[in-house]
XYZ file of N, CA and C in Angstrom:
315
model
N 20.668 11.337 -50.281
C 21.225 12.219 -51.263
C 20.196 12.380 -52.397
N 19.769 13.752 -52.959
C 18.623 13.646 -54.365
C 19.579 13.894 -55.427
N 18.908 13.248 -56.454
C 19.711 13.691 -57.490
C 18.807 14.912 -58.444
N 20.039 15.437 -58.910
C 19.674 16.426 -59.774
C 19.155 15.679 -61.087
N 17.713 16.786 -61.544
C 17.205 16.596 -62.612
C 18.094 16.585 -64.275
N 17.577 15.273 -64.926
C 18.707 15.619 -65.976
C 18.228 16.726 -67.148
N 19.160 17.678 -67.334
C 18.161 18.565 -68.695
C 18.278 18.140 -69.947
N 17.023 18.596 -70.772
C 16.600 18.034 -72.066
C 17.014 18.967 -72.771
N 17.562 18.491 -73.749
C 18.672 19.342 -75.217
C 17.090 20.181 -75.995
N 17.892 20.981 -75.959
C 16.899 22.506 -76.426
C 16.025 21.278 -77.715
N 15.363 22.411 -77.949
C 14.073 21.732 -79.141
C 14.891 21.029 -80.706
N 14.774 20.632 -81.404
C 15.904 20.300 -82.603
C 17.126 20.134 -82.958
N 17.329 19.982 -81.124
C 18.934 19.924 -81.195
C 19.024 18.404 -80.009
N 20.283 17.639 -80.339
C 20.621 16.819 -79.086
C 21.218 16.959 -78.455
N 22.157 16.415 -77.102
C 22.585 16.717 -76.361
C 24.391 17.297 -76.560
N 24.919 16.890 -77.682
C 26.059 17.850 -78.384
C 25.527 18.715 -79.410
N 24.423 19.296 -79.372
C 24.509 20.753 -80.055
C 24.112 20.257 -81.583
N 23.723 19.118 -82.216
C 23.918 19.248 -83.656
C 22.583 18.691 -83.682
N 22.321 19.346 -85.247
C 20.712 18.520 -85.974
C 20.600 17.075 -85.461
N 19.389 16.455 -86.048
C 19.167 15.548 -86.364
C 19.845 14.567 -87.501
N 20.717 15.423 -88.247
C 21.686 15.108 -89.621
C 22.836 14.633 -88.560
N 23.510 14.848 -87.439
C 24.587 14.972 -87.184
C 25.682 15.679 -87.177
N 24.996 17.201 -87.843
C 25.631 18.016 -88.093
C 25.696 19.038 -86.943
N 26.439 20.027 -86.710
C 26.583 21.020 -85.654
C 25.729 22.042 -86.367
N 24.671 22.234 -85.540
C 23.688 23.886 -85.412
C 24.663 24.780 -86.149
N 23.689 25.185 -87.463
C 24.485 26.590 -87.878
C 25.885 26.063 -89.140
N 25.857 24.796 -89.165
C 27.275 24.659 -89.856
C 26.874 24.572 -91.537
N 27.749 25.278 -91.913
C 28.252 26.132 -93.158
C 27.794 24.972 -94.025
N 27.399 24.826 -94.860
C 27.124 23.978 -96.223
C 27.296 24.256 -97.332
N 28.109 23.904 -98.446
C 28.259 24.621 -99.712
C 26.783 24.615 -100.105
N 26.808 25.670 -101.210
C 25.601 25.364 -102.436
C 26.138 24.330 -103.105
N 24.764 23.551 -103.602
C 24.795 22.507 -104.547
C 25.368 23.530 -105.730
N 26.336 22.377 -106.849
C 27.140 22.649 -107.974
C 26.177 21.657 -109.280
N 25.307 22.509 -110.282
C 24.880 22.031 -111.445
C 26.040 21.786 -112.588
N 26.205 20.787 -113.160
C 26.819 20.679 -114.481
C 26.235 20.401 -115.781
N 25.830 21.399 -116.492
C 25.267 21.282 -117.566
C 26.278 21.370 -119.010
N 25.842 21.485 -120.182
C 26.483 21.907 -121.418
C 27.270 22.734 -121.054
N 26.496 23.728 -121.032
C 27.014 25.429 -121.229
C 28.530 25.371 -119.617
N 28.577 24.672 -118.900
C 29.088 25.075 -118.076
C 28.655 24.347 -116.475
N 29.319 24.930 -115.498
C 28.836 24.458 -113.906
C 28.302 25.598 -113.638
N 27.170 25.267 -112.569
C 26.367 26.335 -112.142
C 25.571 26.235 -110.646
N 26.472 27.036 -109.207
C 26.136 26.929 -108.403
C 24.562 27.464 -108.218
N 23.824 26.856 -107.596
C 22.288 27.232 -107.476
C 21.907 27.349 -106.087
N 21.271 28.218 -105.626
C 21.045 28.613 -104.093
C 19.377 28.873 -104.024
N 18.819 28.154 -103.167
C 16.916 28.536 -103.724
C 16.812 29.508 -102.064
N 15.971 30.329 -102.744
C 15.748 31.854 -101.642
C 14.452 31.729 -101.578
N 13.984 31.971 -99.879
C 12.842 31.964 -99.310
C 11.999 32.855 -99.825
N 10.773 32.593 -99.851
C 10.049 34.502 -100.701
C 10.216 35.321 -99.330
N 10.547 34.316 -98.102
C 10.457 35.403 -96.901
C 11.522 36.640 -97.320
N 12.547 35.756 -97.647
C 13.943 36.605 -98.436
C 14.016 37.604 -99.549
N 12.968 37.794 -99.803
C 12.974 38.353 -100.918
C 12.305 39.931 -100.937
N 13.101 40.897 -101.132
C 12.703 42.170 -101.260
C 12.228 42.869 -102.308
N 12.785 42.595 -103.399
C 13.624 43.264 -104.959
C 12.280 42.555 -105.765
N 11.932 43.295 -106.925
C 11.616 42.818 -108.119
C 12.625 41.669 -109.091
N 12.603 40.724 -109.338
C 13.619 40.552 -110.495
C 13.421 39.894 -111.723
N 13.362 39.423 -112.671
C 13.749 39.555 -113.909
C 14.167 38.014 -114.476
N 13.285 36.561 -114.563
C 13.528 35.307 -114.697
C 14.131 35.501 -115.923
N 15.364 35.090 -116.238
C 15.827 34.786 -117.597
C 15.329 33.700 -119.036
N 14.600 32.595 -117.833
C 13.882 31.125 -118.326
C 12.729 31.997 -118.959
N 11.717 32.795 -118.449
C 10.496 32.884 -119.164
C 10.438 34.555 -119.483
N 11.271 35.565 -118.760
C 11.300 36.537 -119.274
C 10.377 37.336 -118.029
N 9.813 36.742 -117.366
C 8.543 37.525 -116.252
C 9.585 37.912 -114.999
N 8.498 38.501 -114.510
C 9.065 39.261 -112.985
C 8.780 38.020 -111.647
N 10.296 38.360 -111.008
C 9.883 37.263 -109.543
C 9.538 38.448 -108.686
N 8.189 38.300 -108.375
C 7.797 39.364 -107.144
C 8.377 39.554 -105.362
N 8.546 40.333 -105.164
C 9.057 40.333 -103.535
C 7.502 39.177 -103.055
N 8.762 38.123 -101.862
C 7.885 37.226 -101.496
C 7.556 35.839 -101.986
N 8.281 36.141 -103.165
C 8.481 35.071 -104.231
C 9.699 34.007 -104.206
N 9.350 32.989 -103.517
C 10.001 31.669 -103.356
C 11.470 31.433 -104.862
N 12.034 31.337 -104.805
C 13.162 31.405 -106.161
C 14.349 30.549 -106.114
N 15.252 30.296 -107.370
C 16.310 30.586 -107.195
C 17.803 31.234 -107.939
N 18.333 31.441 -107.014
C 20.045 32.395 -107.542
C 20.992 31.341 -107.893
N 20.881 31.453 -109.317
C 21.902 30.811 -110.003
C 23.176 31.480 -110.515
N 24.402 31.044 -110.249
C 25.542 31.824 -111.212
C 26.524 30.841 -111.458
N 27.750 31.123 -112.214
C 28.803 30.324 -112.470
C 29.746 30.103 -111.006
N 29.976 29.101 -110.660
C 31.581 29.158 -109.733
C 32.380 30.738 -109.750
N 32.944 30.999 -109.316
C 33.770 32.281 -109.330
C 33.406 33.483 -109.733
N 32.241 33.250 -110.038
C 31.648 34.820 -110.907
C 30.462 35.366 -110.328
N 30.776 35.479 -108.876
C 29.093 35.856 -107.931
C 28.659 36.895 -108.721
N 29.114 37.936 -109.053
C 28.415 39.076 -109.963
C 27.529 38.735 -111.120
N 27.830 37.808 -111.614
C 26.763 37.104 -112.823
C 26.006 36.333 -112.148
N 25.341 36.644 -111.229
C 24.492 35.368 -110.637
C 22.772 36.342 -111.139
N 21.784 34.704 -111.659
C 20.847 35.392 -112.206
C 19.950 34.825 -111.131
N 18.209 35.471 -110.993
C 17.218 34.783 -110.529
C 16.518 34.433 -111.491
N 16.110 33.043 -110.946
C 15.016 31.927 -111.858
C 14.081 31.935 -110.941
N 12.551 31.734 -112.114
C 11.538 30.553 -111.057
C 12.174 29.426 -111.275
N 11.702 28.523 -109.863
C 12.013 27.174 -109.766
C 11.989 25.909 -111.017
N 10.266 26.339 -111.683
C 10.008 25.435 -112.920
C 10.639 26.051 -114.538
N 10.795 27.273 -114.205
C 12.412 27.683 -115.236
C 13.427 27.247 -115.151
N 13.885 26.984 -114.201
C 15.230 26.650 -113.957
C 15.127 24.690 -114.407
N 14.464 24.258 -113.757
C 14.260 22.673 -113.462
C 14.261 22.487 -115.028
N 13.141 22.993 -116.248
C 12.909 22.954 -117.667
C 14.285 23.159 -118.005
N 15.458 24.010 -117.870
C 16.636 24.259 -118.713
C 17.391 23.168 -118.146
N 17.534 22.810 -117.120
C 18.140 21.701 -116.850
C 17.863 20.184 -117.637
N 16.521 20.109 -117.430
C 16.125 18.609 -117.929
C 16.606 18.754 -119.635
N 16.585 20.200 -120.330
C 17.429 20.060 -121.217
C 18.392 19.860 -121.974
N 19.236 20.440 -121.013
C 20.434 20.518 -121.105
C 22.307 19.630 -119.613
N 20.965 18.649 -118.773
C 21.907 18.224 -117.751
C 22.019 17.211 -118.512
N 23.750 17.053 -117.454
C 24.776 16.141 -117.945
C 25.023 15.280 -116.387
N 24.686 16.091 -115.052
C 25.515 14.858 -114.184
C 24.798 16.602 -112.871
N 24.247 15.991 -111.750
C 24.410 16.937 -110.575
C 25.473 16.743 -109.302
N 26.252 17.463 -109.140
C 27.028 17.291 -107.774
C 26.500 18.786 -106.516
N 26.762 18.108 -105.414
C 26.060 18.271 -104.306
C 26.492 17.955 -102.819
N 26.149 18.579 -101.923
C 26.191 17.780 -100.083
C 25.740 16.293 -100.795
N 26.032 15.225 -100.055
C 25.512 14.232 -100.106
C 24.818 13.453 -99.208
């Protein structure tokens, strides 16, 4: 009798389908939640691959160019107020003004 060859779990995945985390391929993750003074502030960092648009850093006042590594910050419940930062804008208002970060853990 031969036996059949055993197959090897696609590239970055194991043999039930999930990362290396233990997590299932593809599964949903909140954005990390900032708590500062002023308020909580979900933060999402965007690939420059992601990036089309001109926009407008609030931290230093300059333009994030298409291609430009970033991130989209806004309040909980208020996606329409969500602003773009550079990374070392954003990190500077924080170290100012943080109180505590919550997050995936």
């Amino acid at each position: 009798m031969t036996r059949r060859a055993r197959r090897r779990p696609t590239r970055g995945r194991d043999a039930r389908g999930q990362n290396g985390r233990g997590r299932p391929v593809g599964a949903w993750l909140p954005d990390p939640v900032v708590v500062l003074r002023d308020g909580e502030w979900v933060v999402r960092p965007v690939t420059g691959a992601a990036t089309a648009k001109v926009y407008r850093c609030p931290g230093c006042d300059h333009e994030i160019n298409p291609g430009t590594a970033h991130l989209v910050v806004w309040p909980p419940e208020r996606v329409e107020d969500r602003r773009h930062w550079h990374r070392p804008c954003w990190d500077r208002r924080c170290r100012a003004a943080r109180l505590r970060s919550e997050g995936p853990g």
